Every structure is written in C-alpha cells, then in structure tokens.
Amino acid sequence: MENSVKKKTQSDPPKIRDRDATRARLIEAVGTLLAREGFTGLGVNAVAREAGVDKVLIYRYFGGLPELIVAFGREGNFWPSIKELADGDVVAFGQLPLAEQLSRLGKNFMAAIRKRPLTQEILAWEMIERNELTAELETIRENTMVNFFEMFFRSADKGPDIAAMGAIIGAGISYLVSRGRKIRFYNGIDLDSESGWQRLEGAIDTMIRATFAEAGK
C-alpha cells in the first residue's frame, strides 16, 4: 500500500506553487492570445485556460483582467524600454548632440519594433479594435515615449519641434513595420530585406540632420 501511494504521488503532474512563475504564465498567455486572436479573444476564462491555471488566480494576483493587461504592457516586453531606446546607456545617450539623439532614437525604435512580432500584431489590431484593453496598452506606450522625451528633449524649447518630429517618425516606422508583415514593397522599398530597412534608417538620419543644420543657420 505504501509503495502504491508513493508511486501515485510521484506520477502526479507538478502543481504551480511559485507565485512569480504563475504571474509570468498569465502575462505570457495574454500576449499569446493577443497575437493569435486579437482583443476579441481576450477574456478571463480564455487567459486562464491558455496559462493552464484557475481563473481565480487572475483576481488574486492582479485584481482583474484590466490590471493583468497593464502588467502585460509593463512586464511583458511589449514595448521597448527607455533604456533600450537610449542604446542601453541612459547617461551616455544624454550626452550626445540633440540631432544624434533623435537619429538614434528613430533607429533604435525601428530595431525594437522589428524584433517584436507580437507588438506588430497588437499595433495592427489597435487599428480596428478600440476598447478599454487597447486603451490600456496605448496609455503605457504613450507614457513611455512621453517620459523619454521629457528626459532627453525637455530643454529643446527652441528650434525644430522635437515631439512632432518624433511623432511623424514613430508613426511612419510603426506603419511600415506592420505593413511589412503582409506586403513586401512600399514606394519601391523592399520591406522584406535588410537593405530596404537600412535605406529607411539612412533616410531618418538624413532628414533629422538636415533639419537641424537648417535650424542652425
């Protein structure tokens, strides 16, 4: 009898006891569902089923689905961090000339979005699905970029409108990266090749430096 009980215990699947591991699984499940089904497929039951846990843990660890979405936006590597956008060294980035900062920001943002297929899917879904969940992710994204500009470009109160330039460049990058998932060419630029993206990087650098050179005159 003792051997039988011991054997049964050993063959039972391990239960999730680690709170951090469970939180991570739930956050990952949100990303998986968003990429596969979009926001319409995101619900408490669906997330719990995808994570393989009881849905009560969503309320216990996060408070509810909206709070879990916020955690996904902040912890799920959904959006590049300020450090990532600043070449990995915030102090060194802050010492660069203004034009160089903005140029590197554009290039770093492009690289960050290109290596995040899930973020590309979410950006595409946001165009057609507007609800409280898309609004949460939008707020997180907007706060990150506003904080970045406040940190590095706050003193740039004269000359080119840095925030407006960043908005145009960021929007263009987001659109081209999302479009490149399905359509290869845009205005003759091959979005399926590294040479095409290098051309876009070069164009960002040229436009920014030309703008600041003209402003300097």
PDB file of C-alpha atoms in Angstrom:
ATOM      1  CA  MET A   1       0.000   0.000   0.000  1.00  0.00           C
ATOM      2  CA  GLU A   2       2.817   2.384   0.914  1.00  0.00           C
ATOM      3  CA  ASN A   3       4.600   1.761  -2.412  1.00  0.00           C
ATOM      4  CA  SER A   4       1.348   2.296  -4.283  1.00  0.00           C
ATOM      5  CA  VAL A   5       0.739   5.672  -2.647  1.00  0.00           C
ATOM      6  CA  LYS A   6       4.325   6.752  -3.229  1.00  0.00           C
ATOM      7  CA  LYS A   7       4.171   5.795  -6.903  1.00  0.00           C
ATOM      8  CA  LYS A   8       0.933   7.721  -7.418  1.00  0.00           C
ATOM      9  CA  THR A   9       2.385  10.830  -5.777  1.00  0.00           C
ATOM     10  CA  GLN A  10       5.466  10.725  -7.987  1.00  0.00           C
ATOM     11  CA  SER A  11       3.386  10.393 -11.179  1.00  0.00           C
ATOM     12  CA  ASP A  12       1.085  13.325 -10.391  1.00  0.00           C
ATOM     13  CA  PRO A  13       1.795  16.442 -12.514  1.00  0.00           C
ATOM     14  CA  PRO A  14       3.641  19.130 -10.511  1.00  0.00           C
ATOM     15  CA  LYS A  15       1.398  21.894  -9.248  1.00  0.00           C
ATOM     16  CA  ILE A  16       2.267  25.519  -9.800  1.00  0.00           C
ATOM     17  CA  ARG A  17       3.235  26.871  -6.403  1.00  0.00           C
ATOM     18  CA  ASP A  18       5.557  29.710  -7.321  1.00  0.00           C
ATOM     19  CA  ARG A  19       3.657  32.992  -7.407  1.00  0.00           C
ATOM     20  CA  ASP A  20       6.143  34.657  -9.745  1.00  0.00           C
ATOM     21  CA  ALA A  21       6.033  31.741 -12.167  1.00  0.00           C
ATOM     22  CA  THR A  22       2.241  31.834 -12.193  1.00  0.00           C
ATOM     23  CA  ARG A  23       2.192  35.586 -12.822  1.00  0.00           C
ATOM     24  CA  ALA A  24       4.641  35.119 -15.673  1.00  0.00           C
ATOM     25  CA  ARG A  25       2.475  32.408 -17.242  1.00  0.00           C
ATOM     26  CA  LEU A  26      -0.603  34.608 -17.079  1.00  0.00           C
ATOM     27  CA  ILE A  27       1.232  37.563 -18.611  1.00  0.00           C
ATOM     28  CA  GLU A  28       2.606  35.333 -21.357  1.00  0.00           C
ATOM     29  CA  ALA A  29      -0.872  33.951 -22.003  1.00  0.00           C
ATOM     30  CA  VAL A  30      -2.164  37.472 -22.627  1.00  0.00           C
ATOM     31  CA  GLY A  31       0.467  38.000 -25.299  1.00  0.00           C
ATOM     32  CA  THR A  32      -0.224  34.633 -26.907  1.00  0.00           C
ATOM     33  CA  LEU A  33      -3.957  35.306 -27.136  1.00  0.00           C
ATOM     34  CA  LEU A  34      -3.479  38.835 -28.452  1.00  0.00           C
ATOM     35  CA  ALA A  35      -1.202  37.588 -31.211  1.00  0.00           C
ATOM     36  CA  ARG A  36      -3.443  34.669 -32.153  1.00  0.00           C
ATOM     37  CA  GLU A  37      -6.955  36.049 -31.751  1.00  0.00           C
ATOM     38  CA  GLY A  38      -6.693  39.768 -31.129  1.00  0.00           C
ATOM     39  CA  PHE A  39      -8.508  41.654 -28.407  1.00  0.00           C
ATOM     40  CA  THR A  40     -11.833  39.985 -29.184  1.00  0.00           C
ATOM     41  CA  GLY A  41     -10.456  36.675 -27.915  1.00  0.00           C
ATOM     42  CA  LEU A  42      -9.142  38.091 -24.670  1.00  0.00           C
ATOM     43  CA  GLY A  43     -11.150  37.221 -21.574  1.00  0.00           C
ATOM     44  CA  VAL A  44     -10.617  35.921 -18.059  1.00  0.00           C
ATOM     45  CA  ASN A  45     -11.572  32.355 -18.968  1.00  0.00           C
ATOM     46  CA  ALA A  46      -9.503  32.350 -22.151  1.00  0.00           C
ATOM     47  CA  VAL A  47      -6.392  33.698 -20.413  1.00  0.00           C
ATOM     48  CA  ALA A  48      -6.687  31.215 -17.555  1.00  0.00           C
ATOM     49  CA  ARG A  49      -7.178  28.337 -19.976  1.00  0.00           C
ATOM     50  CA  GLU A  50      -4.173  29.406 -22.062  1.00  0.00           C
ATOM     51  CA  ALA A  51      -1.998  29.674 -18.934  1.00  0.00           C
ATOM     52  CA  GLY A  52      -3.289  26.387 -17.540  1.00  0.00           C
ATOM     53  CA  VAL A  53      -4.341  27.862 -14.212  1.00  0.00           C
ATOM     54  CA  ASP A  54      -7.548  28.607 -12.350  1.00  0.00           C
ATOM     55  CA  LYS A  55      -9.083  31.951 -13.313  1.00  0.00           C
ATOM     56  CA  VAL A  56      -9.320  32.912  -9.643  1.00  0.00           C
ATOM     57  CA  LEU A  57      -5.552  33.486  -9.741  1.00  0.00           C
ATOM     58  CA  ILE A  58      -6.061  36.389 -12.156  1.00  0.00           C
ATOM     59  CA  TYR A  59      -8.083  38.176  -9.485  1.00  0.00           C
ATOM     60  CA  ARG A  60      -5.774  37.079  -6.684  1.00  0.00           C
ATOM     61  CA  TYR A  61      -2.529  38.199  -8.324  1.00  0.00           C
ATOM     62  CA  PHE A  62      -3.717  41.133 -10.430  1.00  0.00           C
ATOM     63  CA  GLY A  63      -7.186  42.180  -9.285  1.00  0.00           C
ATOM     64  CA  GLY A  64      -8.825  41.509 -12.633  1.00  0.00           C
ATOM     65  CA  LEU A  65      -8.301  41.423 -16.390  1.00  0.00           C
ATOM     66  CA  PRO A  66      -7.643  45.178 -16.883  1.00  0.00           C
ATOM     67  CA  GLU A  67      -4.897  45.062 -14.255  1.00  0.00           C
ATOM     68  CA  LEU A  68      -3.425  41.975 -15.935  1.00  0.00           C
ATOM     69  CA  ILE A  69      -3.354  43.887 -19.228  1.00  0.00           C
ATOM     70  CA  VAL A  70      -1.440  46.697 -17.513  1.00  0.00           C
ATOM     71  CA  ALA A  71       1.047  44.146 -16.145  1.00  0.00           C
ATOM     72  CA  PHE A  72       1.460  42.701 -19.627  1.00  0.00           C
ATOM     73  CA  GLY A  73       2.223  46.140 -21.023  1.00  0.00           C
ATOM     74  CA  ARG A  74       4.782  46.855 -18.310  1.00  0.00           C
ATOM     75  CA  GLU A  75       6.371  43.451 -17.778  1.00  0.00           C
ATOM     76  CA  GLY A  76       5.741  41.510 -20.955  1.00  0.00           C
ATOM     77  CA  ASN A  77       8.383  43.241 -23.081  1.00  0.00           C
ATOM     78  CA  PHE A  78       5.537  44.556 -25.224  1.00  0.00           C
ATOM     79  CA  TRP A  79       7.098  47.966 -25.712  1.00  0.00           C
ATOM     80  CA  PRO A  80      10.792  48.948 -25.743  1.00  0.00           C
ATOM     81  CA  SER A  81      12.009  50.467 -22.502  1.00  0.00           C
ATOM     82  CA  ILE A  82      13.622  53.881 -22.164  1.00  0.00           C
ATOM     83  CA  LYS A  83      16.975  52.155 -21.673  1.00  0.00           C
ATOM     84  CA  GLU A  84      16.562  50.145 -24.863  1.00  0.00           C
ATOM     85  CA  LEU A  85      15.636  53.246 -26.851  1.00  0.00           C
ATOM     86  CA  ALA A  86      18.689  55.009 -25.394  1.00  0.00           C
ATOM     87  CA  ASP A  87      21.241  52.498 -26.706  1.00  0.00           C
ATOM     88  CA  GLY A  88      21.305  50.692 -23.360  1.00  0.00           C
ATOM     89  CA  ASP A  89      23.099  53.557 -21.591  1.00  0.00           C
ATOM     90  CA  VAL A  90      20.869  56.427 -20.484  1.00  0.00           C
ATOM     91  CA  VAL A  91      23.753  58.556 -19.170  1.00  0.00           C
ATOM     92  CA  ALA A  92      25.860  58.267 -22.331  1.00  0.00           C
ATOM     93  CA  PHE A  93      22.830  58.870 -24.542  1.00  0.00           C
ATOM     94  CA  GLY A  94      22.026  62.064 -22.657  1.00  0.00           C
ATOM     95  CA  GLN A  95      25.462  63.480 -23.504  1.00  0.00           C
ATOM     96  CA  LEU A  96      25.037  63.143 -27.270  1.00  0.00           C
ATOM     97  CA  PRO A  97      24.183  66.113 -29.509  1.00  0.00           C
ATOM     98  CA  LEU A  98      20.447  66.621 -29.983  1.00  0.00           C
ATOM     99  CA  ALA A  99      20.391  65.589 -33.646  1.00  0.00           C
ATOM    100  CA  GLU A 100      22.351  62.423 -32.829  1.00  0.00           C
ATOM    101  CA  GLN A 101      19.939  61.559 -30.014  1.00  0.00           C
ATOM    102  CA  LEU A 102      16.895  61.878 -32.234  1.00  0.00           C
ATOM    103  CA  SER A 103      18.529  59.935 -35.055  1.00  0.00           C
ATOM    104  CA  ARG A 104      19.499  57.088 -32.748  1.00  0.00           C
ATOM    105  CA  LEU A 105      16.062  57.101 -31.174  1.00  0.00           C
ATOM    106  CA  GLY A 106      14.489  56.522 -34.589  1.00  0.00           C
ATOM    107  CA  LYS A 107      16.892  53.715 -35.446  1.00  0.00           C
ATOM    108  CA  ASN A 108      16.583  52.063 -32.027  1.00  0.00           C
ATOM    109  CA  PHE A 109      12.800  52.269 -32.157  1.00  0.00           C
ATOM    110  CA  MET A 110      12.771  50.693 -35.604  1.00  0.00           C
ATOM    111  CA  ALA A 111      15.011  47.825 -34.468  1.00  0.00           C
ATOM    112  CA  ALA A 112      12.951  47.301 -31.300  1.00  0.00           C
ATOM    113  CA  ILE A 113       9.627  47.054 -33.120  1.00  0.00           C
ATOM    114  CA  ARG A 114      11.028  44.853 -35.871  1.00  0.00           C
ATOM    115  CA  LYS A 115      12.182  42.229 -33.358  1.00  0.00           C
ATOM    116  CA  ARG A 116       8.793  42.153 -31.605  1.00  0.00           C
ATOM    117  CA  PRO A 117       6.316  40.217 -33.796  1.00  0.00           C
ATOM    118  CA  LEU A 118       3.726  40.315 -31.016  1.00  0.00           C
ATOM    119  CA  THR A 119       3.922  44.093 -30.789  1.00  0.00           C
ATOM    120  CA  GLN A 120       3.459  44.284 -34.548  1.00  0.00           C
ATOM    121  CA  GLU A 121       0.293  42.204 -34.247  1.00  0.00           C
ATOM    122  CA  ILE A 122      -1.038  44.387 -31.441  1.00  0.00           C
ATOM    123  CA  LEU A 123      -0.327  47.586 -33.364  1.00  0.00           C
ATOM    124  CA  ALA A 124      -2.264  46.159 -36.307  1.00  0.00           C
ATOM    125  CA  TRP A 125      -5.184  45.116 -34.077  1.00  0.00           C
ATOM    126  CA  GLU A 126      -5.351  48.559 -32.483  1.00  0.00           C
ATOM    127  CA  MET A 127      -6.294  49.992 -35.867  1.00  0.00           C
ATOM    128  CA  ILE A 128      -9.518  48.001 -35.978  1.00  0.00           C
ATOM    129  CA  GLU A 129     -10.362  47.253 -32.337  1.00  0.00           C
ATOM    130  CA  ARG A 130     -10.862  50.057 -29.830  1.00  0.00           C
ATOM    131  CA  ASN A 131     -11.824  49.142 -26.274  1.00  0.00           C
ATOM    132  CA  GLU A 132     -10.628  49.563 -22.695  1.00  0.00           C
ATOM    133  CA  LEU A 133      -7.891  46.997 -23.230  1.00  0.00           C
ATOM    134  CA  THR A 134      -6.397  48.673 -26.285  1.00  0.00           C
ATOM    135  CA  ALA A 135      -6.619  51.936 -24.373  1.00  0.00           C
ATOM    136  CA  GLU A 136      -4.550  50.465 -21.518  1.00  0.00           C
ATOM    137  CA  LEU A 137      -1.753  49.413 -23.861  1.00  0.00           C
ATOM    138  CA  GLU A 138      -1.923  52.717 -25.669  1.00  0.00           C
ATOM    139  CA  THR A 139      -1.530  54.566 -22.363  1.00  0.00           C
ATOM    140  CA  ILE A 140       1.518  52.512 -21.410  1.00  0.00           C
ATOM    141  CA  ARG A 141       3.112  53.126 -24.793  1.00  0.00           C
ATOM    142  CA  GLU A 142       2.338  56.826 -24.737  1.00  0.00           C
ATOM    143  CA  ASN A 143       3.690  57.248 -21.202  1.00  0.00           C
ATOM    144  CA  THR A 144       6.965  55.555 -22.144  1.00  0.00           C
ATOM    145  CA  MET A 145       7.533  57.847 -25.108  1.00  0.00           C
ATOM    146  CA  VAL A 146       6.457  60.994 -23.261  1.00  0.00           C
ATOM    147  CA  ASN A 147       8.808  60.128 -20.408  1.00  0.00           C
ATOM    148  CA  PHE A 148      11.609  59.562 -22.900  1.00  0.00           C
ATOM    149  CA  PHE A 149      11.092  62.955 -24.489  1.00  0.00           C
ATOM    150  CA  GLU A 150      10.801  64.617 -21.087  1.00  0.00           C
ATOM    151  CA  MET A 151      14.065  63.020 -20.032  1.00  0.00           C
ATOM    152  CA  PHE A 152      16.168  63.911 -23.073  1.00  0.00           C
ATOM    153  CA  PHE A 153      14.450  66.680 -25.033  1.00  0.00           C
ATOM    154  CA  ARG A 154      12.825  68.829 -22.377  1.00  0.00           C
ATOM    155  CA  SER A 155      15.383  71.629 -22.766  1.00  0.00           C
ATOM    156  CA  ALA A 156      14.959  71.734 -26.550  1.00  0.00           C
ATOM    157  CA  ASP A 157      12.400  74.541 -26.425  1.00  0.00           C
ATOM    158  CA  LYS A 158      13.820  76.339 -29.438  1.00  0.00           C
ATOM    159  CA  GLY A 159      14.373  75.186 -32.995  1.00  0.00           C
ATOM    160  CA  PRO A 160      12.589  72.183 -34.548  1.00  0.00           C
ATOM    161  CA  ASP A 161       9.524  70.750 -32.830  1.00  0.00           C
ATOM    162  CA  ILE A 162      11.135  67.588 -31.463  1.00  0.00           C
ATOM    163  CA  ALA A 163       7.900  65.988 -30.248  1.00  0.00           C
ATOM    164  CA  ALA A 164       6.184  66.484 -33.616  1.00  0.00           C
ATOM    165  CA  MET A 165       9.196  65.115 -35.479  1.00  0.00           C
ATOM    166  CA  GLY A 166       9.258  62.094 -33.178  1.00  0.00           C
ATOM    167  CA  ALA A 167       5.545  61.507 -33.750  1.00  0.00           C
ATOM    168  CA  ILE A 168       5.936  61.514 -37.530  1.00  0.00           C
ATOM    169  CA  ILE A 169       8.995  59.273 -37.492  1.00  0.00           C
ATOM    170  CA  GLY A 170       7.481  56.884 -34.942  1.00  0.00           C
ATOM    171  CA  ALA A 171       4.186  56.654 -36.805  1.00  0.00           C
ATOM    172  CA  GLY A 172       5.988  56.012 -40.083  1.00  0.00           C
ATOM    173  CA  ILE A 173       8.092  53.263 -38.558  1.00  0.00           C
ATOM    174  CA  SER A 174       5.085  51.629 -36.866  1.00  0.00           C
ATOM    175  CA  TYR A 175       3.132  51.663 -40.111  1.00  0.00           C
ATOM    176  CA  LEU A 176       5.942  50.310 -42.286  1.00  0.00           C
ATOM    177  CA  VAL A 177       6.851  47.555 -39.837  1.00  0.00           C
ATOM    178  CA  SER A 178       3.195  46.485 -39.543  1.00  0.00           C
ATOM    179  CA  ARG A 179       2.698  46.695 -43.300  1.00  0.00           C
ATOM    180  CA  GLY A 180       5.868  44.717 -43.924  1.00  0.00           C
ATOM    181  CA  ARG A 181       4.303  41.661 -42.258  1.00  0.00           C
ATOM    182  CA  LYS A 182       1.968  41.202 -45.223  1.00  0.00           C
ATOM    183  CA  ILE A 183       3.167  43.398 -48.082  1.00  0.00           C
ATOM    184  CA  ARG A 184       6.760  43.378 -49.293  1.00  0.00           C
ATOM    185  CA  PHE A 185       7.171  46.697 -51.094  1.00  0.00           C
ATOM    186  CA  TYR A 186       6.245  50.244 -50.193  1.00  0.00           C
ATOM    187  CA  ASN A 187       7.180  53.059 -52.548  1.00  0.00           C
ATOM    188  CA  GLY A 188       9.798  50.782 -54.056  1.00  0.00           C
ATOM    189  CA  ILE A 189      11.430  49.984 -50.683  1.00  0.00           C
ATOM    190  CA  ASP A 190      11.828  46.257 -50.067  1.00  0.00           C
ATOM    191  CA  LEU A 191      10.450  45.726 -46.565  1.00  0.00           C
ATOM    192  CA  ASP A 192      11.479  42.078 -46.677  1.00  0.00           C
ATOM    193  CA  SER A 193      15.203  42.788 -46.926  1.00  0.00           C
ATOM    194  CA  GLU A 194      17.807  44.277 -44.595  1.00  0.00           C
ATOM    195  CA  SER A 195      18.968  46.568 -47.380  1.00  0.00           C
ATOM    196  CA  GLY A 196      15.475  48.081 -47.516  1.00  0.00           C
ATOM    197  CA  TRP A 197      15.462  48.808 -43.800  1.00  0.00           C
ATOM    198  CA  GLN A 198      18.980  50.217 -43.995  1.00  0.00           C
ATOM    199  CA  ARG A 199      17.717  52.647 -46.626  1.00  0.00           C
ATOM    200  CA  LEU A 200      14.977  53.742 -44.222  1.00  0.00           C
ATOM    201  CA  GLU A 201      17.492  54.183 -41.400  1.00  0.00           C
ATOM    202  CA  GLY A 202      19.617  56.304 -43.678  1.00  0.00           C
ATOM    203  CA  ALA A 203      16.620  58.423 -44.641  1.00  0.00           C
ATOM    204  CA  ILE A 204      15.748  59.055 -40.973  1.00  0.00           C
ATOM    205  CA  ASP A 205      19.301  60.155 -40.277  1.00  0.00           C
ATOM    206  CA  THR A 206      19.401  62.412 -43.347  1.00  0.00           C
ATOM    207  CA  MET A 207      16.096  64.131 -42.578  1.00  0.00           C
ATOM    208  CA  ILE A 208      16.958  64.795 -38.944  1.00  0.00           C
ATOM    209  CA  ARG A 209      20.455  66.121 -39.606  1.00  0.00           C
ATOM    210  CA  ALA A 210      19.228  68.271 -42.488  1.00  0.00           C
ATOM    211  CA  THR A 211      16.508  69.743 -40.265  1.00  0.00           C
ATOM    212  CA  PHE A 212      18.946  70.657 -37.520  1.00  0.00           C
ATOM    213  CA  ALA A 213      21.504  72.009 -39.988  1.00  0.00           C
ATOM    214  CA  GLU A 214      18.869  74.311 -41.452  1.00  0.00           C
ATOM    215  CA  ALA A 215      17.734  75.366 -37.994  1.00  0.00           C
ATOM    216  CA  GLY A 216      21.336  76.141 -37.075  1.00  0.00           C
ATOM    217  CA  LYS A 217      21.563  78.630 -39.914  1.00  0.00           C
TER     218      LYS A 217
END
